[in-house]
Amino acid sequence: MEEKVIICKNLTKKFGDFVAVDNISFEVNKGEIFGFLGANGAGKTTAMRMLCGLSFPTSGEAAVAGFNVYRQQQMIKRNIGYMSQKFSLYEDLTVLENIRFYGGVYGVPGEIIKSRSIELVEKLGLQQEAGKKTGGLPLGWKQKLAFSVAIFHQPKIVFLDEPTGGVDPVTRRQFWDMIYEAAASGITVFVTTHYMDEAEYCNRITIMVDGRIEALDTPRQLKAQFGANSIEDVFYQLARGAKRSAD
Amino acid sequence: MKQLLVFIRKEFYHVFRDRRTLLIMFGIPIAQILLFGFALTSDVKNAEIIIADHAQDINTGQITAKIKASTYFLVKEANINTNDIEAAFKKGGLKCVVIFPSRFGADLLHNGKAQVQIIADGSDPNTAKTLTNYLTAIITDYQLQISAATALPYSIVPETRMLYNENANGSLNFVPGVLALVLMIVCTALTSVAVVREKESGTMEILLVSPFKPVMVLIAKAIPFLALSIAIFTLILLLSVYVLDVPIKGSISLLYIESILFIITCLSLGLLISNTTNSQQTALLLSMMGMMMPTLIFTGFMFPLENMPRIFQVISNIVPARWYFLIVKAVMLKGLGFEYVWKETLVLAGMTAVLLAIALKNFKTRLS
């Protein structure tokens, strides 16, 4: 039996009459790359916010890294990393200062920050830029750096909210190499995306429509199940029935 | 605790790397102090005046000497004709004419009452008013002097001098006002912008997902601005003492404590503003328009509160800067101790507590 790092049972979030997330249930295994697909407004971000300890569910149960989303938000936060589609490092701080800051915020001891940040800069090939402000880096580098910072404290799970938005295909490919590497080291990756080709890279994917999970399986199984050639086809078959308009 | 230090260090990086903001922070107080101290002063120096002395007696001679001794006037003696006065004003340069009638000394001696005419260039009302005030003060002063010499028990003399002295240094009232204004701008505007910037750049989201407590984000944001504000406050004090010759009569430590209280009030206001908006522009506009205008108008350092309609006087009570202005005036200029300003301090402390509570509460509820 594989270790479950995210367990979600009948999770629901309502904003007044509006049901943003409607009774979803799923489990994510350790070291898995779990893709979360859906049109804008399908409820992806709301679901992710609940799992990250940013908002309370209206009903249902969920445990992240073994901690309850209602009562142990602080423990959850300590065990996850997070990266959003917006570049979320400080542009007026240098590469090293950003790394040190986020390391410090997560309580990584000073000596470890020092040695690990040198390793990281070397791995990314950013030795020349380490002392420069991140504002001047190309977008692709920024996103790779942001991802590295998000897993700097070696979390159990990393949540990626459309991490490759606006990035060129080559960098996207490199970015996914980094995701694989992180997963291989035991970090569970929970990723939302718009790009259907990226969905194929995931171990398993869920497709959300109108707040509900309409499909959940490996990409291959889903294609077989829907008789489609690609995940894109699967997605269109499901999304066609959507009532909420994309915004 | 270590996390907080890491955060504060980061905030200092932001502040010191943003040259423009730094320039604003330290440029505004310097510019304002110098502007209010020198350019906008109601003092008039070396104003050209003509004394037309038709009497040429001892009394007029003494008054003329007194006027000449003052640095405010550049005196020219000329028996100017009443008909020529207008022409003299029209030529420009001339600010004021003083005319002693021919029977001045005699009237004073025999009737105990003499008249002197002061004609000022009313096209520049502020200068005209100031000059006539000075002249009236000098003449009143002289009148009291001779009354005292005739052994009549006049005892109002020192009061006149006080009034006269107050006129002599116009910077006096401006310093507390500028203090209130600058602290308000620096603390409120910059704090709100600093918090909103994190929201705009998306880093706030990352911070909220981190184990760093949201309230600590606010504290870490506020501390660098608290430190900078104290530095700015010190700078203004130094400028006013050494450049404007405005003395600090009261306790300096009391002044610092009251100012830190006011700084915290402004910081809370800044945090409150940052909670209600998501863009730096809105935050800046809100704090500049929403805070600067009321501070200028309702503090009482530019426009006397006593002359305002009742409703405005009531409104002025909710402007924190008004209370701070009263405290600084009392402590710095009058040299009064805490026993005279505890009421104002209490009001300010109450406001701070309320603002801070609302700011923190809003910040928390925004998360869920």
Coordinates of C-alpha atoms in Angstrom, one line a residue:
Chain A
M1 CA 0.0 0.0 0.0
E2 CA 1.4 3.3 -1.0
E3 CA 1.6 6.2 1.3
K4 CA -1.1 8.8 0.8
V5 CA 0.0 12.4 1.3
I6 CA -3.3 14.0 0.3
I7 CA -6.6 12.5 1.3
C8 CA -9.7 14.4 0.2
K9 CA -13.3 13.2 1.1
N10 CA -16.4 15.0 -0.1
L11 CA -14.7 18.4 0.1
T12 CA -17.0 21.3 -0.6
K13 CA -16.6 25.0 -0.6
K14 CA -19.5 27.4 -0.9
F15 CA -19.5 31.1 -1.3
G16 CA -23.1 32.0 -0.4
D17 CA -25.2 30.1 -2.9
F18 CA -22.3 29.5 -5.2
V19 CA -20.8 26.1 -4.9
A20 CA -17.2 26.6 -6.0
V21 CA -16.0 23.1 -5.1
D22 CA -18.7 20.5 -5.2
N23 CA -18.1 17.3 -3.1
I24 CA -14.8 16.3 -4.5
S25 CA -12.8 13.2 -3.3
F26 CA -9.4 11.9 -4.3
E27 CA -6.1 10.7 -2.9
V28 CA -2.6 11.5 -3.9
N29 CA 0.3 9.1 -3.4
K30 CA 3.8 10.1 -2.2
G31 CA 6.1 11.1 -5.0
E32 CA 3.3 11.3 -7.5
I33 CA 2.9 14.1 -10.0
F34 CA -0.8 14.9 -9.7
G35 CA -2.3 17.1 -12.4
F36 CA -5.3 19.2 -11.8
L37 CA -7.1 20.3 -15.0
G38 CA -10.1 22.5 -15.6
A39 CA -11.3 25.6 -17.3
N40 CA -11.0 29.0 -15.5
G41 CA -13.7 29.1 -12.8
A42 CA -13.9 25.3 -12.6
G43 CA -12.8 25.4 -8.9
K44 CA -9.1 24.4 -9.2
T45 CA -7.7 27.3 -7.3
T46 CA -10.4 27.2 -4.6
A47 CA -9.7 23.5 -4.1
M48 CA -6.0 24.2 -3.9
R49 CA -6.4 27.0 -1.5
M50 CA -8.2 24.7 0.9
L51 CA -5.5 22.1 0.7
C52 CA -2.8 24.8 1.3
G53 CA -4.5 26.0 4.5
L54 CA -5.5 29.3 3.1
S55 CA -9.2 28.8 3.5
F56 CA -11.5 26.5 5.4
P57 CA -13.8 24.0 3.5
T58 CA -17.5 24.4 4.0
S59 CA -17.9 20.7 4.5
G60 CA -16.0 17.4 3.9
E61 CA -12.7 16.2 5.2
A62 CA -9.2 16.6 4.0
A63 CA -5.7 15.7 5.3
V64 CA -2.5 17.1 3.8
A65 CA 0.8 15.5 4.7
G66 CA -1.2 13.8 7.5
F67 CA -2.6 17.1 8.9
N68 CA -6.2 18.1 9.2
V69 CA -7.2 21.1 7.0
Y70 CA -9.5 22.5 9.7
R71 CA -7.3 22.3 12.8
Q72 CA -3.7 21.9 11.7
Q73 CA -3.3 24.6 9.0
Q74 CA 0.0 25.8 10.6
M75 CA 1.5 22.2 10.4
I76 CA 0.3 21.9 6.8
K77 CA 2.0 25.2 5.9
R78 CA 5.2 24.0 7.3
N79 CA 5.2 20.8 5.2
I80 CA 4.3 22.2 1.8
G81 CA 5.8 24.5 -0.8
Y82 CA 3.8 26.7 -3.1
M83 CA 4.4 28.5 -6.4
S84 CA 1.9 30.5 -8.3
Q85 CA 1.7 31.6 -11.9
K86 CA 2.8 35.0 -11.0
F87 CA 6.5 35.4 -10.5
S88 CA 6.6 35.5 -6.8
L89 CA 10.2 36.4 -5.8
Y90 CA 11.2 39.9 -4.9
E91 CA 12.5 41.6 -8.0
D92 CA 14.5 44.2 -6.0
L93 CA 16.4 41.4 -4.1
T94 CA 19.2 39.4 -5.5
V95 CA 19.0 35.7 -6.3
L96 CA 20.8 34.7 -3.1
E97 CA 18.9 37.2 -1.0
N98 CA 15.6 35.7 -2.2
I99 CA 16.8 32.2 -1.5
R100 CA 17.9 33.2 2.0
F101 CA 14.7 35.0 2.7
Y102 CA 12.4 32.2 1.9
G103 CA 14.7 29.7 3.5
G104 CA 14.6 31.8 6.7
V105 CA 10.8 32.2 6.6
Y106 CA 10.5 28.4 6.6
G107 CA 12.9 28.1 9.5
V108 CA 15.7 26.4 7.7
P109 CA 18.9 26.7 9.8
G110 CA 21.4 29.3 8.7
E111 CA 24.3 27.0 7.8
I112 CA 22.0 24.7 5.8
I113 CA 20.7 27.7 3.9
K114 CA 24.2 28.8 3.1
S115 CA 25.4 25.4 1.7
R116 CA 22.2 24.5 0.0
S117 CA 21.9 27.9 -1.7
I118 CA 25.4 27.5 -3.2
E119 CA 24.4 24.1 -4.5
L120 CA 21.2 25.4 -5.9
V121 CA 22.9 28.4 -7.7
E122 CA 25.4 25.9 -9.3
K123 CA 22.7 23.5 -10.3
L124 CA 20.7 26.3 -12.0
G125 CA 23.9 27.6 -13.6
L126 CA 23.2 31.0 -12.1
Q127 CA 26.7 31.6 -10.6
Q128 CA 27.1 34.8 -12.6
E129 CA 23.7 36.1 -11.6
A130 CA 23.7 35.1 -7.9
G131 CA 24.5 38.6 -6.7
K132 CA 22.2 40.3 -9.2
K133 CA 18.6 41.4 -8.7
T134 CA 16.1 38.8 -9.9
G135 CA 14.1 41.6 -11.8
G136 CA 16.6 41.4 -14.6
L137 CA 16.4 37.6 -15.2
P138 CA 14.6 36.2 -18.2
L139 CA 11.1 34.9 -17.4
G140 CA 12.1 31.2 -17.9
W141 CA 15.0 31.6 -15.3
K142 CA 12.7 33.3 -12.9
Q143 CA 10.2 30.5 -13.0
K144 CA 12.9 27.9 -12.5
L145 CA 14.3 29.8 -9.6
A146 CA 10.8 30.3 -8.1
F147 CA 10.3 26.5 -8.3
S148 CA 13.6 25.8 -6.7
V149 CA 12.8 28.3 -3.9
A150 CA 9.4 26.6 -3.4
I151 CA 11.1 23.3 -2.7
F152 CA 14.1 24.8 -0.9
H153 CA 12.9 23.7 2.5
Q154 CA 12.3 20.2 1.2
P155 CA 8.6 20.0 1.7
K156 CA 6.5 16.8 1.5
I157 CA 4.3 18.3 -1.1
V158 CA 4.7 21.2 -3.5
F159 CA 1.6 23.0 -5.0
L160 CA 2.1 24.5 -8.4
D161 CA -0.6 26.9 -9.7
E162 CA -0.2 27.1 -13.4
P163 CA 3.6 27.4 -13.1
T164 CA 4.5 27.5 -16.8
G165 CA 2.1 30.3 -17.9
G166 CA 3.8 32.5 -20.5
V167 CA 7.0 30.4 -20.7
D168 CA 8.4 29.3 -24.0
P169 CA 8.2 25.6 -24.9
V170 CA 11.9 24.8 -24.4
T171 CA 11.9 26.3 -20.9
R172 CA 8.7 24.5 -20.2
R173 CA 10.4 21.2 -21.0
Q174 CA 13.3 22.1 -18.7
F175 CA 10.9 23.1 -16.1
W176 CA 9.2 19.7 -16.3
D177 CA 12.6 18.0 -15.9
M178 CA 12.9 19.8 -12.6
I179 CA 9.5 18.6 -11.6
Y180 CA 10.4 15.0 -12.4
E181 CA 13.6 15.4 -10.4
A182 CA 11.7 16.7 -7.4
A183 CA 9.2 13.9 -7.6
A184 CA 12.0 11.3 -7.9
S185 CA 13.5 12.7 -4.6
G186 CA 10.1 12.0 -2.9
I187 CA 8.4 15.3 -3.1
T188 CA 4.8 15.0 -4.2
V189 CA 3.8 17.5 -6.9
F190 CA 0.3 18.8 -7.2
V191 CA 0.1 20.9 -10.3
T192 CA -2.7 22.8 -12.0
T193 CA -2.3 23.6 -15.7
H194 CA -4.0 24.9 -18.8
Y195 CA -1.6 23.2 -21.2
M196 CA -3.0 19.8 -22.3
D197 CA 0.4 18.6 -23.4
E198 CA 1.7 19.1 -19.9
A199 CA -1.2 17.0 -18.6
E200 CA 0.4 14.0 -20.4
Y201 CA 3.5 14.4 -18.3
C202 CA 1.6 13.8 -15.0
N203 CA 1.3 10.4 -13.4
R204 CA -2.4 10.9 -12.8
I205 CA -4.8 13.7 -13.7
T206 CA -8.2 14.9 -12.6
I207 CA -10.4 17.0 -14.8
M208 CA -12.7 19.5 -12.9
V209 CA -15.9 20.8 -14.5
D210 CA -18.2 23.2 -12.6
G211 CA -16.7 22.4 -9.3
R212 CA -16.9 18.6 -9.7
I213 CA -14.3 16.0 -10.6
E214 CA -15.5 14.5 -13.9
A215 CA -12.5 12.2 -14.5
L216 CA -9.5 10.9 -12.5
D217 CA -7.0 8.4 -13.9
T218 CA -3.7 8.1 -15.6
P219 CA -3.5 9.9 -18.9
R220 CA -3.4 6.7 -20.8
Q221 CA -6.4 5.2 -19.1
L222 CA -8.4 8.4 -19.6
K223 CA -7.7 8.4 -23.3
A224 CA -8.7 4.8 -23.6
Q225 CA -11.9 5.4 -21.5
F226 CA -13.0 8.4 -23.7
G227 CA -11.8 6.9 -26.9
A228 CA -9.6 9.9 -27.5
N229 CA -6.2 10.5 -29.1
S230 CA -5.1 13.1 -26.6
I231 CA -5.9 14.6 -23.2
E232 CA -7.1 17.6 -25.1
D233 CA -9.9 15.6 -26.7
V234 CA -10.8 14.2 -23.3
F235 CA -10.9 17.6 -21.9
Y236 CA -13.1 19.0 -24.7
Q237 CA -15.6 16.1 -24.4
L238 CA -16.0 16.9 -20.7
A239 CA -15.8 20.7 -20.8
R240 CA -18.5 20.9 -23.5
G241 CA -21.0 20.2 -20.8
A242 CA -19.8 23.0 -18.6
K243 CA -22.5 25.4 -17.4
R244 CA -20.1 28.0 -16.0
S245 CA -18.6 30.2 -18.6
A246 CA -14.9 30.6 -18.6
D247 CA -13.9 34.1 -17.5
Chain B
M1 CA 11.8 35.3 16.3
K2 CA 14.6 34.4 13.9
Q3 CA 12.0 34.4 11.1
L4 CA 10.9 37.9 12.1
L5 CA 14.5 39.1 11.9
V6 CA 15.0 37.6 8.4
F7 CA 11.8 39.4 7.4
I8 CA 12.8 42.7 8.8
R9 CA 16.2 42.5 7.1
K10 CA 14.3 41.9 3.8
E11 CA 12.2 45.0 4.5
F12 CA 15.2 47.1 5.0
Y13 CA 16.6 45.9 1.6
H14 CA 13.4 47.0 0.0
V15 CA 13.5 50.4 1.6
F16 CA 17.2 51.1 0.9
R17 CA 17.0 49.9 -2.7
D18 CA 14.1 52.0 -3.6
R19 CA 16.0 55.3 -4.0
R20 CA 12.9 57.2 -5.1
T21 CA 11.0 56.4 -1.9
L22 CA 14.1 57.2 0.2
L23 CA 14.3 60.5 -1.5
I24 CA 10.7 61.2 -0.8
M25 CA 11.1 60.1 2.8
F26 CA 13.9 62.4 3.6
G27 CA 13.4 65.0 0.9
I28 CA 9.8 65.9 2.0
P29 CA 10.7 66.8 5.6
I30 CA 13.7 68.9 4.6
A31 CA 11.8 70.7 1.8
Q32 CA 8.9 71.4 4.0
I33 CA 10.9 72.6 7.0
L34 CA 12.8 74.9 4.7
L35 CA 9.7 76.1 2.9
F36 CA 7.7 76.7 5.9
G37 CA 10.7 78.1 7.8
F38 CA 11.9 80.6 5.2
A39 CA 9.8 80.9 2.0
L40 CA 6.4 80.8 3.6
T41 CA 7.2 82.8 6.6
S42 CA 4.9 85.6 7.5
D43 CA 8.0 87.6 8.6
V44 CA 8.9 90.6 6.5
K45 CA 12.5 91.7 6.5
N46 CA 13.9 95.0 5.2
A47 CA 10.6 96.4 4.0
E48 CA 11.0 99.8 2.5
I49 CA 9.0 102.4 4.4
I50 CA 8.8 106.2 4.5
I51 CA 8.4 108.1 7.7
A52 CA 7.0 111.5 7.0
D53 CA 7.6 113.4 10.2
H54 CA 5.7 116.7 10.1
A55 CA 6.2 117.3 13.9
Q56 CA 10.0 116.8 14.3
D57 CA 9.7 116.7 18.1
I58 CA 11.3 114.5 20.7
N59 CA 8.5 111.9 20.6
T60 CA 8.5 111.4 16.9
G61 CA 12.3 111.3 16.9
Q62 CA 12.2 108.5 19.5
I63 CA 9.6 106.5 17.7
T64 CA 11.5 106.9 14.4
A65 CA 14.6 105.7 16.1
K66 CA 12.8 102.6 17.4
I67 CA 11.5 101.8 14.0
K68 CA 14.9 102.2 12.5
A69 CA 16.4 99.9 15.1
S70 CA 14.1 97.1 13.9
T71 CA 15.5 94.8 11.2
Y72 CA 12.1 94.6 9.5
F73 CA 12.2 98.1 8.0
L74 CA 14.4 100.0 5.6
V75 CA 13.5 103.5 6.7
K76 CA 13.6 106.6 4.5
E77 CA 12.8 109.9 6.0
A78 CA 11.0 112.3 3.7
N79 CA 8.4 114.9 4.1
I80 CA 6.2 113.3 1.6
N81 CA 3.1 115.1 0.6
T82 CA -0.2 113.3 1.0
N83 CA -0.9 113.7 -2.7
D84 CA 2.4 112.0 -3.6
I85 CA 1.9 108.9 -1.5
E86 CA -0.1 107.1 -4.2
A87 CA 2.5 107.9 -6.8
A88 CA 5.2 106.6 -4.5
F89 CA 3.4 103.3 -4.0
K90 CA 2.8 102.9 -7.7
K91 CA 6.5 103.1 -8.4
G92 CA 6.8 99.9 -6.5
G93 CA 9.3 98.9 -3.8
L94 CA 7.6 101.1 -1.1
K95 CA 5.6 99.0 1.3
C96 CA 4.4 101.4 3.9
V97 CA 4.2 105.1 4.9
V98 CA 4.1 106.4 8.5
I99 CA 2.9 110.0 8.9
F100 CA 3.2 112.0 12.1
P101 CA 1.0 115.1 12.0
S102 CA 2.7 118.4 12.9
R103 CA 1.0 118.6 16.3
F104 CA 1.9 115.1 17.4
G105 CA 4.2 115.8 20.3
A106 CA 2.0 118.7 21.5
D107 CA -1.2 116.6 21.3
L108 CA 0.5 113.8 23.3
L109 CA 1.6 116.2 26.0
H110 CA -1.5 118.3 26.3
N111 CA -4.3 115.9 25.5
G112 CA -2.5 112.6 26.3
K113 CA -3.6 111.5 22.9
A114 CA -1.9 111.7 19.6
Q115 CA -2.6 110.3 16.1
V116 CA -0.3 108.6 13.7
Q117 CA -1.3 107.5 10.3
I118 CA 0.0 104.2 8.8
I119 CA -0.6 103.6 5.2
A120 CA 0.3 100.3 3.8
D121 CA 0.3 98.8 0.3
G122 CA -2.9 96.8 0.5
S123 CA -2.3 95.1 -2.8
D124 CA -0.2 92.7 -0.9
P125 CA -2.5 92.1 2.1
N126 CA -0.3 89.7 4.0
T127 CA 2.8 91.9 4.0
A128 CA 0.6 94.9 4.7
K129 CA -1.0 93.3 7.7
T130 CA 2.3 92.1 9.0
L131 CA 3.9 95.5 8.7
T132 CA 1.1 97.4 10.3
N133 CA 1.1 94.9 13.1
Y134 CA 4.8 95.5 13.6
L135 CA 4.4 99.3 13.5
T136 CA 1.5 99.2 15.9
A137 CA 3.4 97.0 18.2
I138 CA 6.4 99.4 18.2
I139 CA 4.2 102.4 18.8
T140 CA 2.2 100.7 21.6
D141 CA 5.5 99.7 23.1
Y142 CA 6.7 103.3 23.0
Q143 CA 3.4 104.6 24.4
L144 CA 3.7 102.2 27.3
Q145 CA 7.3 103.3 27.8
I146 CA 6.4 106.9 28.2
S147 CA 3.4 106.1 30.4
A148 CA 5.6 104.2 32.7
A149 CA 8.1 107.0 32.7
T150 CA 5.4 109.4 34.0
A151 CA 5.1 107.1 37.0
L152 CA 1.6 105.8 36.2
P153 CA 1.2 102.2 37.3
Y154 CA 1.1 100.4 33.9
S155 CA 1.9 96.8 34.1
I156 CA 1.0 95.4 30.7
V157 CA 4.5 96.0 29.3
P158 CA 5.8 92.3 29.2
E159 CA 2.6 91.0 27.5
T160 CA 3.2 93.3 24.6
R161 CA 6.7 92.1 24.3
M162 CA 5.5 88.4 24.2
L163 CA 3.2 89.2 21.4
Y164 CA 6.0 91.0 19.7
N165 CA 8.3 88.1 20.1
E166 CA 5.9 85.7 18.7
N167 CA 5.6 87.7 15.6
A168 CA 9.4 87.8 15.4
N169 CA 9.7 84.0 14.7
G170 CA 7.1 82.7 12.3
S171 CA 8.6 79.2 12.1
L172 CA 7.5 78.5 15.6
N173 CA 4.0 77.3 14.7
F174 CA 5.1 75.5 11.6
V175 CA 7.5 73.1 13.1
P176 CA 4.9 71.0 15.0
G177 CA 2.6 71.2 12.0
V178 CA 5.3 70.0 9.6
L179 CA 6.2 67.2 12.1
A180 CA 2.6 66.0 12.1
L181 CA 2.3 66.3 8.4
V182 CA 5.5 64.6 7.5
L183 CA 5.1 61.7 9.9
M184 CA 1.6 61.2 8.6
I185 CA 2.8 61.1 5.0
V186 CA 5.8 58.9 5.6
C187 CA 4.3 56.4 7.9
T188 CA 0.8 56.1 6.5
A189 CA 1.5 56.3 2.8
L190 CA 4.7 54.3 2.7
T191 CA 3.4 51.5 5.0
S192 CA 0.3 51.1 3.0
V193 CA 2.2 51.0 -0.2
A194 CA 4.7 48.5 1.2
V195 CA 2.0 46.1 2.1
V196 CA 0.0 46.5 -1.1
R197 CA 3.1 46.0 -3.2
E198 CA 3.4 42.5 -1.8
K199 CA -0.2 41.9 -2.8
E200 CA 0.4 43.2 -6.3
S201 CA 3.5 41.2 -6.9
G202 CA 2.0 38.0 -5.7
T203 CA 4.5 37.5 -2.9
M204 CA 1.8 38.0 -0.3
E205 CA 0.2 34.8 -1.5
I206 CA 3.5 33.0 -1.0
L207 CA 3.9 34.5 2.5
L208 CA 0.4 33.4 3.5
V209 CA 1.1 29.8 2.4
S210 CA 4.3 29.9 4.4
P211 CA 4.3 29.1 8.1
F212 CA 5.0 32.8 8.8
K213 CA 2.1 34.2 10.8
P214 CA 0.1 36.8 8.9
V215 CA 0.1 39.2 11.8
M216 CA 3.9 38.9 11.9
V217 CA 3.9 40.1 8.2
L218 CA 2.3 43.3 9.4
I219 CA 4.7 43.7 12.3
A220 CA 7.7 43.0 10.1
K221 CA 6.5 45.6 7.6
A222 CA 5.9 48.2 10.3
I223 CA 9.2 48.0 12.1
P224 CA 11.5 49.4 9.4
F225 CA 9.1 52.3 8.9
L226 CA 9.0 52.9 12.7
A227 CA 12.8 53.1 12.7
L228 CA 12.9 55.4 9.7
S229 CA 10.2 57.6 11.1
I230 CA 12.2 58.1 14.3
A231 CA 15.2 59.0 12.1
I232 CA 13.1 61.5 10.2
F233 CA 11.6 62.9 13.4
T234 CA 15.2 63.5 14.7
L235 CA 16.2 65.1 11.4
I236 CA 13.2 67.6 11.7
L237 CA 14.1 68.4 15.3
L238 CA 17.7 69.1 14.3
L239 CA 16.7 71.2 11.4
S240 CA 14.3 73.2 13.5
V241 CA 16.7 73.8 16.3
Y242 CA 19.8 74.6 14.3
V243 CA 18.4 76.1 11.1
L244 CA 15.2 77.7 12.2
D245 CA 16.2 78.6 15.7
V246 CA 13.1 77.0 17.2
P247 CA 14.1 75.9 20.7
I248 CA 12.9 72.7 22.4
K249 CA 11.7 74.0 25.7
G250 CA 10.2 70.8 27.1
S251 CA 11.6 67.3 27.8
I252 CA 13.1 65.7 24.7
S253 CA 12.3 62.2 25.9
L254 CA 8.7 63.1 26.4
L255 CA 8.7 64.5 22.9
Y256 CA 10.1 61.2 21.6
I257 CA 7.6 59.1 23.4
E258 CA 4.7 61.1 22.2
S259 CA 6.0 61.0 18.7
I260 CA 6.5 57.3 18.7
L261 CA 2.9 57.0 19.8
F262 CA 1.8 59.2 16.9
I263 CA 4.0 57.2 14.5
I264 CA 2.3 54.0 15.6
T265 CA -1.1 55.7 15.0
C266 CA 0.0 56.5 11.5
L267 CA 1.4 53.0 10.9
S268 CA -1.9 51.5 12.0
L269 CA -3.7 53.8 9.6
G270 CA -1.4 52.7 6.8
L271 CA -2.0 49.0 7.5
L272 CA -5.7 49.7 7.6
I273 CA -5.6 51.4 4.2
S274 CA -3.5 48.5 2.8
N275 CA -6.2 46.1 3.9
T276 CA -8.9 47.8 1.9
T277 CA -7.1 48.1 -1.4
N278 CA -5.2 46.0 -3.9
S279 CA -3.2 48.5 -5.9
Q280 CA -0.4 50.7 -4.9
Q281 CA -1.8 53.7 -6.7
T282 CA -5.1 53.5 -4.8
A283 CA -3.2 53.1 -1.5
L284 CA -1.1 56.1 -2.2
L285 CA -4.0 58.2 -3.3
L286 CA -6.1 57.2 -0.3
S287 CA -3.3 58.0 2.1
M288 CA -2.3 61.2 0.4
M289 CA -5.7 62.6 -0.2
G290 CA -7.4 61.0 2.7
M291 CA -4.8 61.8 5.2
M292 CA -2.9 64.9 3.9
M293 CA -5.8 67.1 3.3
P294 CA -7.5 66.5 6.7
T295 CA -4.1 66.9 8.3
L296 CA -3.5 70.2 6.6
I297 CA -6.9 71.6 7.2
F298 CA -8.0 70.2 10.6
T299 CA -4.8 70.3 12.5
G300 CA -4.9 74.0 13.1
F301 CA -1.5 74.9 12.0
M302 CA -2.5 76.5 8.7
F303 CA -6.0 77.6 9.4
P304 CA -7.1 78.4 12.9
L305 CA -9.7 75.9 14.1
E306 CA -11.4 78.5 16.2
N307 CA -12.6 80.3 13.1
M308 CA -14.1 77.2 11.5
P309 CA -17.8 76.4 11.6
R310 CA -18.9 74.3 14.5
I311 CA -19.3 71.2 12.4
F312 CA -15.7 71.3 11.2
Q313 CA -14.4 71.8 14.7
V314 CA -16.3 68.6 15.7
I315 CA -14.8 66.7 12.7
S316 CA -11.3 67.9 13.6
N317 CA -11.5 65.8 16.8
I318 CA -11.2 62.6 14.8
V319 CA -8.0 63.7 13.1
P320 CA -5.1 62.1 15.0
A321 CA -2.7 64.8 13.8
R322 CA -4.7 67.4 15.6
W323 CA -4.0 65.9 19.0
Y324 CA -0.4 65.3 18.2
F325 CA 0.0 68.9 17.1
L326 CA -1.4 70.1 20.4
I327 CA 1.0 67.8 22.3
V328 CA 4.1 68.9 20.4
K329 CA 3.1 72.6 20.7
A330 CA 2.7 72.2 24.4
V331 CA 5.9 70.2 25.0
M332 CA 8.2 71.6 22.5
L333 CA 7.3 75.3 22.4
K334 CA 5.8 75.9 25.8
G335 CA 7.9 73.5 27.7
L336 CA 5.0 71.8 29.5
G337 CA 5.2 68.4 31.2
F338 CA 3.2 65.3 30.8
E339 CA 0.6 66.5 33.4
Y340 CA -0.6 69.1 30.8
V341 CA -0.8 66.7 27.8
W342 CA -2.1 63.5 29.3
K343 CA -5.6 64.0 28.0
E344 CA -4.4 64.5 24.4
T345 CA -2.1 61.5 24.9
L346 CA -5.0 59.4 26.0
V347 CA -7.1 60.4 23.0
L348 CA -4.2 59.5 20.7
A349 CA -3.5 56.2 22.4
G350 CA -7.2 55.3 22.2
M351 CA -7.3 56.1 18.5
T352 CA -4.2 54.0 17.9
A353 CA -5.7 51.0 19.8
V354 CA -8.9 51.2 17.8
L355 CA -7.2 51.6 14.4
L356 CA -4.7 48.8 15.1
A357 CA -7.5 46.4 16.3
I358 CA -9.5 47.0 13.1
A359 CA -6.4 46.7 10.9
L360 CA -5.4 43.3 12.5
K361 CA -8.9 42.0 12.5
N362 CA -9.4 42.9 8.8
F363 CA -6.2 41.3 7.9
K364 CA -7.2 38.0 9.5
T365 CA -10.7 37.8 8.0
R366 CA -9.4 38.5 4.6
L367 CA -7.6 35.2 4.6
S368 CA -10.5 32.9 4.9

